Coordinates of C-alpha atoms and ligand atoms in Angstrom, one line a residue:
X1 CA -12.3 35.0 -29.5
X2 CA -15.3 33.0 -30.9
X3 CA -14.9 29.0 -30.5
X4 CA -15.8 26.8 -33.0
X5 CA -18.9 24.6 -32.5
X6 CA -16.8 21.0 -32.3
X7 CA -15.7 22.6 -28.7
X8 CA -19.0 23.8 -27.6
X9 CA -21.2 21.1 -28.5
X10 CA -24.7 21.3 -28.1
X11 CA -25.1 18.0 -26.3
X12 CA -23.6 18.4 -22.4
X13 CA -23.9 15.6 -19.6
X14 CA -26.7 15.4 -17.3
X15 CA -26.0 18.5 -14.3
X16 CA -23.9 16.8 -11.3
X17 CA -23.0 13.8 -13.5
X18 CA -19.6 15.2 -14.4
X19 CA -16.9 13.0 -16.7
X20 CA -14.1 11.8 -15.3
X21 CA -10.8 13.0 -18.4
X22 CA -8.0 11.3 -19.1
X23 CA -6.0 14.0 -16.9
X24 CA -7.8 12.7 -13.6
X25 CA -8.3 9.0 -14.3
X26 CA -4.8 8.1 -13.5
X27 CA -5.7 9.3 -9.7
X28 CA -8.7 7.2 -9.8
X29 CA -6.9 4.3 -10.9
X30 CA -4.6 4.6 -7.9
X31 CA -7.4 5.0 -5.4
X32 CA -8.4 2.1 -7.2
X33 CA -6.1 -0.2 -7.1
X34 CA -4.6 1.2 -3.6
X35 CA -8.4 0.0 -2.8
X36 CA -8.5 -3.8 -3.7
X37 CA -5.0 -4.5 -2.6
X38 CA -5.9 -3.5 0.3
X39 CA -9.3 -5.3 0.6
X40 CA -7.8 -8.2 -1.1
X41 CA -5.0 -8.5 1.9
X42 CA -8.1 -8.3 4.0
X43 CA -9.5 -11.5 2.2
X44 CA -12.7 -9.9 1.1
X45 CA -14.0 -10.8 -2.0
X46 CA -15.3 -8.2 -4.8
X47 CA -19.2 -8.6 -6.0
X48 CA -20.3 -6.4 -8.7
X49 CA -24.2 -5.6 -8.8
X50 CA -26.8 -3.9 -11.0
X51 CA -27.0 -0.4 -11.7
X52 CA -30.7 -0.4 -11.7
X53 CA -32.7 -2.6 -9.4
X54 CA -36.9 -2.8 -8.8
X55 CA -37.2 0.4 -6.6
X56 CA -39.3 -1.8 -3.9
X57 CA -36.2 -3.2 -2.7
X58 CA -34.4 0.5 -1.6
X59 CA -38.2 2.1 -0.4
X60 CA -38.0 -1.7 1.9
X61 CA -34.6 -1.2 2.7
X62 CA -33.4 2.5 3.8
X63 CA -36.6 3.4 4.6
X64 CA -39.5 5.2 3.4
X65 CA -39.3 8.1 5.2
X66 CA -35.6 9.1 4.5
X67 CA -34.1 11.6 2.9
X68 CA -32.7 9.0 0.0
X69 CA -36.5 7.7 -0.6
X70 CA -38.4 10.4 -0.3
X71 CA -36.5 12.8 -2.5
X72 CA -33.5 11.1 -4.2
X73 CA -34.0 8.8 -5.8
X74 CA -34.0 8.5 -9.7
X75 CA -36.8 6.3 -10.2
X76 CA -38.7 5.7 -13.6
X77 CA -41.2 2.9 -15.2
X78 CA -39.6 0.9 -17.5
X79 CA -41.5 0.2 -20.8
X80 CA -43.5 -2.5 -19.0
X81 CA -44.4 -0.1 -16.5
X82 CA -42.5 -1.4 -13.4
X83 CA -40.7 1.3 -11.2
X84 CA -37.1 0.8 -11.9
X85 CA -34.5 2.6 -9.7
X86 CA -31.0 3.5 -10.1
X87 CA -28.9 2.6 -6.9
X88 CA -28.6 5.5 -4.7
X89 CA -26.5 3.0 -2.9
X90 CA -25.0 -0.6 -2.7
X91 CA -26.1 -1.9 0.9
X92 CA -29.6 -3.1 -0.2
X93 CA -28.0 -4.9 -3.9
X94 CA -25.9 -6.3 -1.7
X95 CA -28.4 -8.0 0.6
X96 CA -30.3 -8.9 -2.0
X97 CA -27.6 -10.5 -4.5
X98 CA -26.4 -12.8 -1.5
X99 CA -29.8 -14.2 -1.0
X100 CA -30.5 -14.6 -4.3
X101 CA -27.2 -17.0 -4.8
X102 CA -27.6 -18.5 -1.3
X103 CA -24.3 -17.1 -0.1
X104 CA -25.4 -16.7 3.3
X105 CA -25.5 -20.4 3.5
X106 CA -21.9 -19.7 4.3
X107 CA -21.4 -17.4 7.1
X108 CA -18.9 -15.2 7.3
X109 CA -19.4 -13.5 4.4
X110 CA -16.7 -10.5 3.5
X111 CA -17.3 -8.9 0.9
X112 CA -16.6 -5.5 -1.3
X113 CA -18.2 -3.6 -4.1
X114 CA -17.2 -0.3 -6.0
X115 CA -18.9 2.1 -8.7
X116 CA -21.2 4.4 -9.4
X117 CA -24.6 5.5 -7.6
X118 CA -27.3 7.9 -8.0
X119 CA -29.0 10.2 -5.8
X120 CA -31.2 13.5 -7.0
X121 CA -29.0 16.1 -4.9
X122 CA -28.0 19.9 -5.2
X123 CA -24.4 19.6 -6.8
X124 CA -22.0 21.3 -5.5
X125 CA -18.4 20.3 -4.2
X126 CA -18.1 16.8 -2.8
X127 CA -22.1 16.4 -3.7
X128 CA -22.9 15.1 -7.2
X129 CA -25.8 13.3 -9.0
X130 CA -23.7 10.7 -10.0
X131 CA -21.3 9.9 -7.6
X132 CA -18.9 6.9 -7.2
X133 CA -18.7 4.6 -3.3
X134 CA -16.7 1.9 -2.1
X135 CA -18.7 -0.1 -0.6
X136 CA -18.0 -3.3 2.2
X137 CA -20.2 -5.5 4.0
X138 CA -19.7 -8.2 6.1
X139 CA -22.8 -10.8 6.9
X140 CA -22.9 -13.3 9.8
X141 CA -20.7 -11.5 12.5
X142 CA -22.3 -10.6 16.0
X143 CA -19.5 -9.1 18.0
X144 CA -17.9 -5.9 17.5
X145 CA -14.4 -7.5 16.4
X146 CA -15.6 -7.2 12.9
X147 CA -16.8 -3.4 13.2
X148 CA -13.3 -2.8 14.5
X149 CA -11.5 -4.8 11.3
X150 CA -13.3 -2.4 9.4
X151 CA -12.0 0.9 11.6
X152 CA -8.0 -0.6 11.6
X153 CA -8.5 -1.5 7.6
X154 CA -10.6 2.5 6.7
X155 CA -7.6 3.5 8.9
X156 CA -4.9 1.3 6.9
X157 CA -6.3 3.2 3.4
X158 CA -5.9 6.5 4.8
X159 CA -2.4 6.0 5.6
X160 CA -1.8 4.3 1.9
X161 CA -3.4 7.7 0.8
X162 CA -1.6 10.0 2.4
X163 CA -4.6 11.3 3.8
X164 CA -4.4 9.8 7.4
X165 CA -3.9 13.2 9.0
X166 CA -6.8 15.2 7.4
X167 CA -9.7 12.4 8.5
X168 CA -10.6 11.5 12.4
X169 CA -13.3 8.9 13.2
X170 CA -16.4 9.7 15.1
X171 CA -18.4 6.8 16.6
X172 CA -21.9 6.2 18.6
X173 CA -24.2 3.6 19.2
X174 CA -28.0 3.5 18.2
X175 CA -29.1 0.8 20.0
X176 CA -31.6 -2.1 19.6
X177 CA -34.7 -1.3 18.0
X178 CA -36.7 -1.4 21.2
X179 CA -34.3 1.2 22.9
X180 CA -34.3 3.3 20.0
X181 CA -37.8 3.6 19.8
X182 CA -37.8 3.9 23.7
X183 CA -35.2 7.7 23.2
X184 CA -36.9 8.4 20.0
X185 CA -40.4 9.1 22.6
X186 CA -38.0 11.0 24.9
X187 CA -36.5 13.1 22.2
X188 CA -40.1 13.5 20.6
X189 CA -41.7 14.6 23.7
X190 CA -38.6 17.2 24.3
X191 CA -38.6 18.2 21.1
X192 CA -42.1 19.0 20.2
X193 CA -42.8 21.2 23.8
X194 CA -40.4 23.3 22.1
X195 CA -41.9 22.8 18.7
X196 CA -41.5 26.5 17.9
X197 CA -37.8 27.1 18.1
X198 CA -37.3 24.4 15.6
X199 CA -35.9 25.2 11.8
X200 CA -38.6 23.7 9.3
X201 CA -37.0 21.2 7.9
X202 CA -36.6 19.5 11.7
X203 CA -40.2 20.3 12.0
X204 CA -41.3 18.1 9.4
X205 CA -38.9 14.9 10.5
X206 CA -40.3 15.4 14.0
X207 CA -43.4 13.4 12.9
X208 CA -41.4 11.1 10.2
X209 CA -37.7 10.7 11.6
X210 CA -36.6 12.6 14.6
X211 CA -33.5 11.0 15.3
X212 CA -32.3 12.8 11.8
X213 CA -32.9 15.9 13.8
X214 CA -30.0 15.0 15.8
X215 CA -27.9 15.8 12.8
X216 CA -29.3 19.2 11.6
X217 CA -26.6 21.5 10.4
X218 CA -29.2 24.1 11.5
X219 CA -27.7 26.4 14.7
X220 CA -30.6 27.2 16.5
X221 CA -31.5 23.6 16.3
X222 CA -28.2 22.6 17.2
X223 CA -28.5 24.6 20.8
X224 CA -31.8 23.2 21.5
X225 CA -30.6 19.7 20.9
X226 CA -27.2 20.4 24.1
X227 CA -30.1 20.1 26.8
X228 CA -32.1 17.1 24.9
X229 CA -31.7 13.7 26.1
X230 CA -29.1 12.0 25.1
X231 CA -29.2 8.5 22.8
X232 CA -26.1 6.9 24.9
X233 CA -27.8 7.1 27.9
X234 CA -31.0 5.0 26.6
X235 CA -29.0 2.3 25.3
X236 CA -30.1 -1.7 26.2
X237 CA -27.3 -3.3 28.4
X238 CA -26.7 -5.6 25.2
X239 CA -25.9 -2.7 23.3
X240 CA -23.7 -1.1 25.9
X241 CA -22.1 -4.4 26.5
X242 CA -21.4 -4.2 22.1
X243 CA -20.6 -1.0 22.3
X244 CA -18.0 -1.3 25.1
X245 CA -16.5 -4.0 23.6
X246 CA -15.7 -2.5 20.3
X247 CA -14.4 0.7 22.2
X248 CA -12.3 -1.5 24.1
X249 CA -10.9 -3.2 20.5
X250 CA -10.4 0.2 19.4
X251 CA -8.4 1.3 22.2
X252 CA -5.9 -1.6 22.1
X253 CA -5.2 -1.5 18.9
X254 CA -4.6 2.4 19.6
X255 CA -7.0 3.9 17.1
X256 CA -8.1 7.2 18.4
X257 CA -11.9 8.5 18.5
X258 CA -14.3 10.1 19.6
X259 CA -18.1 9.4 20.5
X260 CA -20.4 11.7 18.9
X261 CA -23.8 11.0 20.2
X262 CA -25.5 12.9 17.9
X263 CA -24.0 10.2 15.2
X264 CA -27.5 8.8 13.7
X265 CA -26.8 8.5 10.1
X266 CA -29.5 8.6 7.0
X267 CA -30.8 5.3 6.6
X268 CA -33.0 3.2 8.5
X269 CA -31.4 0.1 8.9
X270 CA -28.9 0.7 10.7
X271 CA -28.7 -0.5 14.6
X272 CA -25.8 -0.3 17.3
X273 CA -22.4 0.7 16.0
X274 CA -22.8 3.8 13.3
X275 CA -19.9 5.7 12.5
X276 CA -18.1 8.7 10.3
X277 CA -15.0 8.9 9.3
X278 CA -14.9 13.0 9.1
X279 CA -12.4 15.7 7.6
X280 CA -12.1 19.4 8.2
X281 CA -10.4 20.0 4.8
X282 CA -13.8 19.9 2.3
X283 CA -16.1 22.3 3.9
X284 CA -19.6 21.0 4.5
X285 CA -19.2 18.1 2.6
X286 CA -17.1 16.7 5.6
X287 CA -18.0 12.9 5.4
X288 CA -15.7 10.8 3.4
X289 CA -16.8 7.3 4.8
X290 CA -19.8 6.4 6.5
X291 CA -21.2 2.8 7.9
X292 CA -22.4 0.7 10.8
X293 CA -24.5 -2.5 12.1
X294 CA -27.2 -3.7 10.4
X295 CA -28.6 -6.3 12.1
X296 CA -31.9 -6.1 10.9
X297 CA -31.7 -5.8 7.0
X298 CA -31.3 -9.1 5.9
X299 CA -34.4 -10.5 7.7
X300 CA -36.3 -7.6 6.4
X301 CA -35.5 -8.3 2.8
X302 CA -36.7 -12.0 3.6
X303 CA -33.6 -13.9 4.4
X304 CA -33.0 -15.6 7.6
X305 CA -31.8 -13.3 10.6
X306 CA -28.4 -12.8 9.7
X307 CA -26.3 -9.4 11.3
X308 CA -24.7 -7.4 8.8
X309 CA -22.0 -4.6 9.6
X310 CA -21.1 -2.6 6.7
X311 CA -20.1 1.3 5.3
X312 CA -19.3 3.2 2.2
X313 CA -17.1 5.5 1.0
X314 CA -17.1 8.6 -1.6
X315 CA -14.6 8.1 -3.9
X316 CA -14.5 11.8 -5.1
X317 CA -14.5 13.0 -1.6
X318 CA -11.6 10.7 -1.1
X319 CA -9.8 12.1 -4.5
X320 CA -10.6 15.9 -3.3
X321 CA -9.4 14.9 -0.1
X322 CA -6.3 13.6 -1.6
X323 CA -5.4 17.0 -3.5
X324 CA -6.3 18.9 -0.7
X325 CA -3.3 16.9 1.6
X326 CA -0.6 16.9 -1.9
X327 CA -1.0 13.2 -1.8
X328 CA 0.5 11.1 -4.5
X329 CA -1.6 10.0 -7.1
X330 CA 0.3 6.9 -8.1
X331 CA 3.3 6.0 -10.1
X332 CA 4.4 7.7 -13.3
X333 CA 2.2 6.4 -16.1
X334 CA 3.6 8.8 -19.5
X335 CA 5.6 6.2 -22.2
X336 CA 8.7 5.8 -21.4
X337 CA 9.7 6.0 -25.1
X338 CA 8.0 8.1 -28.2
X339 CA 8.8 6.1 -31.5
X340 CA 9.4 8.6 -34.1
X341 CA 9.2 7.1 -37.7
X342 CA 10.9 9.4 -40.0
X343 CA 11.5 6.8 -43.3
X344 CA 8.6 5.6 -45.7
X345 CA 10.1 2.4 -45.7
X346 CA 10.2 2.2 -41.5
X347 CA 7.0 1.8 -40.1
X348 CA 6.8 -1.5 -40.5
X349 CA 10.0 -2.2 -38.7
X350 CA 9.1 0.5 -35.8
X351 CA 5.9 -2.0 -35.6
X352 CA 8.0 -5.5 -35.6
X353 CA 10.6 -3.8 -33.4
X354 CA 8.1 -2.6 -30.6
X355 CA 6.3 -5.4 -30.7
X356 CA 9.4 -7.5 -29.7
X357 CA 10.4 -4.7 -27.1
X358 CA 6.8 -5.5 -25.8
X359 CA 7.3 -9.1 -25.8
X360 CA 10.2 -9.3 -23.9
X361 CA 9.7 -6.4 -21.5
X362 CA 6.0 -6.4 -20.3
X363 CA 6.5 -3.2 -18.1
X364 CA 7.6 -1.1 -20.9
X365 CA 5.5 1.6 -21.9
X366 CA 5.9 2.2 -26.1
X367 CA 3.8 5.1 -27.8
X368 CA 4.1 4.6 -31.8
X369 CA 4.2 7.3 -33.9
X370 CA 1.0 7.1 -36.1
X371 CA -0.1 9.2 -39.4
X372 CA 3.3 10.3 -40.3
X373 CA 4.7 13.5 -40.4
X374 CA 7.9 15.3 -40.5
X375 CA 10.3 14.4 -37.9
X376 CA 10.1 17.9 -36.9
X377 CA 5.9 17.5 -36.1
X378 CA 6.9 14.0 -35.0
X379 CA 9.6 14.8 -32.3
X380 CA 7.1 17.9 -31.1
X381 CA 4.2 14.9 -30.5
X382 CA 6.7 12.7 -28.7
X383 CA 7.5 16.0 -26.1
X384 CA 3.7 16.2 -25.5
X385 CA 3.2 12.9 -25.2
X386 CA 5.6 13.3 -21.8
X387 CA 8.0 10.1 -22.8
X388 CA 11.5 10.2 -21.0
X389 CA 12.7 9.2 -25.1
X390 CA 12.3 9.7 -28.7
X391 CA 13.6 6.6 -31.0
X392 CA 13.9 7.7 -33.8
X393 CA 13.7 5.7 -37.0
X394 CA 14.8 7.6 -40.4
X395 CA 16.9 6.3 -43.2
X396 CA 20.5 6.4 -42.1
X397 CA 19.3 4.3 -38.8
X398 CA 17.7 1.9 -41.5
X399 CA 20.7 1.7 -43.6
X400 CA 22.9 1.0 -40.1
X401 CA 20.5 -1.5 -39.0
X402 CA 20.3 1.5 -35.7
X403 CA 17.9 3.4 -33.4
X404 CA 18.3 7.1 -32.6
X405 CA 17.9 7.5 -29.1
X406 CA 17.3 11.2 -28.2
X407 CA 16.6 12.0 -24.3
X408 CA 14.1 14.1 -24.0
X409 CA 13.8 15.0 -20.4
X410 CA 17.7 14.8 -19.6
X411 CA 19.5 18.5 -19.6
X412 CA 22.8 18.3 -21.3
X413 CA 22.4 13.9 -22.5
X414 CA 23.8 13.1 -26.4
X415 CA 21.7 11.4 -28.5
X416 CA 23.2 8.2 -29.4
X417 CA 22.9 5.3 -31.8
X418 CA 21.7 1.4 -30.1
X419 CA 22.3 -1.1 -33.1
X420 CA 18.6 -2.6 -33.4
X421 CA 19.6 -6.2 -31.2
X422 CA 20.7 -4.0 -28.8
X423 CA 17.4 -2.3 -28.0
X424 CA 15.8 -4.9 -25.9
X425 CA 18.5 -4.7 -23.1
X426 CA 19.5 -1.3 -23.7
X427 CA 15.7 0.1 -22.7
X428 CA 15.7 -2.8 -19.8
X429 CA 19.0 -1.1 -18.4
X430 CA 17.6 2.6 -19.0
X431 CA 14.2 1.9 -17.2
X432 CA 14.9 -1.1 -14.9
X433 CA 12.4 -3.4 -16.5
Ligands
LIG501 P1 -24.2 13.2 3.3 O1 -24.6 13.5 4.7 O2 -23.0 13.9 2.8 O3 -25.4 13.5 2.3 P2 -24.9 10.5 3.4 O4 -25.2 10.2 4.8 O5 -26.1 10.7 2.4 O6 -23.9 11.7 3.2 P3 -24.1 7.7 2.8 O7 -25.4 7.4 2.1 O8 -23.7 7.1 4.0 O9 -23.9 9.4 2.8 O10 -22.9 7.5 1.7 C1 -21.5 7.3 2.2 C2 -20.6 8.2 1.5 O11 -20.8 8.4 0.2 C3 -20.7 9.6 2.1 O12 -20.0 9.7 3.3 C4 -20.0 10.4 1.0 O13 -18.6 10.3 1.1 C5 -20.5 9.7 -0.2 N1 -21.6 10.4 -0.8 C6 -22.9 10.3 -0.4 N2 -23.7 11.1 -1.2 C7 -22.9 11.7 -2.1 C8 -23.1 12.6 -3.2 N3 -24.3 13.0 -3.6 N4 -22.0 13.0 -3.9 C9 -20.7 12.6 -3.6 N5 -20.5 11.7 -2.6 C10 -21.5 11.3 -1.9
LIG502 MG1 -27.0 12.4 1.7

């Protein structure tokens, strides 16, 4: 069977930059919504940032030397010739949106953001080009209670998901900077007598970023690293002091865990707390939410020292996940009623009347019949259209000053006449608005 060139168009989306159809957007509008509820009921406050920002602020921010800067980024000069990036994530806008406005003059700061981002990757499932986070960061809280509101509320969304028994959370600590750079000689000087077992790609980071080794998916690597020496026991008393504490949080609130010491994450900025919240059910792309301390950042973007605890989700991680554990994807959203207009002289009246129906019952969801048609073609577009009703508007119901109301999903149900008055309550009785 040959297709016709209006369904194989020549012009396709950019590879891993997929669109999101009609069929899946009512899932994502769940997620969504089930998202700033929740936040909201948290009292964190939603900012919305730039999709492209000057690339200096990312290379400053997570680092030159990670995998994100040194080969994911989609950078390009802008016609004036200044490099121009498009967020790989939302951590560094952040930072810099709340210096810009001053709003670290008031500390705490909670805060949320959600949408797209952009990283040069492989696609494949759970990995995209474009790819959509939830982001939250909090900015002028020292203690671990706020690393922990973050766990119990990650925890609270997976329960309103329905996904609560496919993800666990992992959890380590990296540290100050000086104890980190203290293990990160031990490691070195373990790692590179060995130098020769390593896979390349740990090889290379070795010299650049050898904590990332840590995290190599790369077996022979993986055995090497059970007799290295091991980040929690090169921590700073402040930092096992932190660390204890938030375990201790955890605990009481009875939020299980477990400490992966080979947690190290991606990005630079990151210090103490770092966690994962991980799932067995997507195959290697296993990380649906991701975050930790950032103490450092906003004094390395220029603003006064100011801790910072924040992490990110994947939205379509989160929506894969969702399938995977037959989750709900959020109330019914199909019209509850098809008009069908089968009288010259009725569409006008279908057009008054719905409007009033809309008026008085704001819940109601009313798909018009548009274009015409027989009422045969008409009462076929109100099945597909997956409405619980067809009323039907043809010339005896205009004469009778009546609706048809035919049930379309109901085995056995008469179709019956509603004098046109009657409408408003009838529909509020049939639907509970
Ligand atoms: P990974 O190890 O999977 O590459 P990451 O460490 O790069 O993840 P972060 O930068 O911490 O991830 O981003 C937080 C979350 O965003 C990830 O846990 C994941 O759910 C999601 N994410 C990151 N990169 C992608 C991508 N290319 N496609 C889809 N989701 C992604
Ligand atoms: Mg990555």
């Amino acid at each position: 069977m040959s297709s016709s060139p209006d369904t194989r168009p020549e012009l396709r989306a950019i590879r891993g930059m997929p669109d999101i159809l009609p069929a899946q957007t009512p899932a994502w509008q769940h997620l969504e919504r089930c998202v700033s509820e929740l936040l909201g009921s948290y009292a964190y406050h939603e900012i919305r940032l730039p999709l492209l920002e000057p690339t200096e602020l990312f290379a400053r921010s997570i680092g030159e030397v990670t995998d994100i800067v040194e080969k994911e980024m989609y950078s390009f000069a802008d016609r004036n010739g200044d490099s121009m990036t498009l967020r790989p994530e939302g951590t560094a806008s952040c930072v810099r949106a709340v210096l810009q406005h001053g709003l670290l003059q008031q500390v705490p700061q909670r805060l949320w953001y959600m949408g797209p981002m952009f990283r040069y990757e492989r696609p494949q499932m759970g990995r995209q080009r474009q790819f959509h986070q939830v982001g939250v960061e909090t900015f002028g809280l020292e203690g671990p209670d706020i690393e922990a509101e973050h766990l119990l509320m990650t925890a609270r969304l997976w329960r309103r998901l329905g996904v609560a028994d496919r993800v666990r959370l992992e959890i380590n600590s990296l540290g100050s900077t000086a104890s980190r750079a203290a293990y990160r000689s031990a490691l070195v000087a373990y790692l590179t007598a060995r130098e020769a077992q390593l896979d390349d790609d740990s090889r290379r980071r070795l010299a650049s970023n050898p904590l990332r080794i840590l995290d190599s998916k790369n077996p022979g690597t993986q055995a090497l690293l059970r007799e290295a020496p091991r980040l929690t026991d090169h921590l700073d008393a402040e930092s096992e002091a932190h660390f204890a504490g938030l375990r201790a949080l955890l605990d009481a609130a009875g939020l299980a865990y477990t400490i992966n010491p080979a947690l190290v994450r991606g990005l630079d900025y990151y210090g103490r707390t770092v966690y994962e919240w991980v799932t067995e059910s997507l195959g290697a792309q296993g990380t649906v939410c991701a975050g930790g301390r950032y103490d450092g950042l906003v004094s390395e973007l220029g603003g006064p020292a100011t801790p910072g605890v924040g992490f990110a989700m994947g939205i379509e991680r989160l929506l894969l996940l969702m399938q995977a554990a037959g989750a709900s994807t959020g109330p019914d959203n199909r019209p509850h009623a098809y008009w069908v207009v089968a009288d010259p002289a009725a569409p006008g009246l279908a057009l008054v009347l719905g409007e009033q129906l809309r008026d008085a019952l704001p819940g109601l969801r009313l798909q018009l019949n548009c274009g015409g048609g027989s009422i045969k073609s008409q009462m076929k577009r109100a099945d597909r259209s997956g409405a619980a009703l067809a009323l039907i508007l043809g010339s005896d119901e205009l004469a009778a000053g009546e609706v048809s109301v035919r049930e379309l999903r109901l085995e056995g149900a008469m179709q019956q006449r509603v004098g046109v008055s009657a409408m408003q309550a009838f529909m509020a009785a049939r639907f509970g608005l």
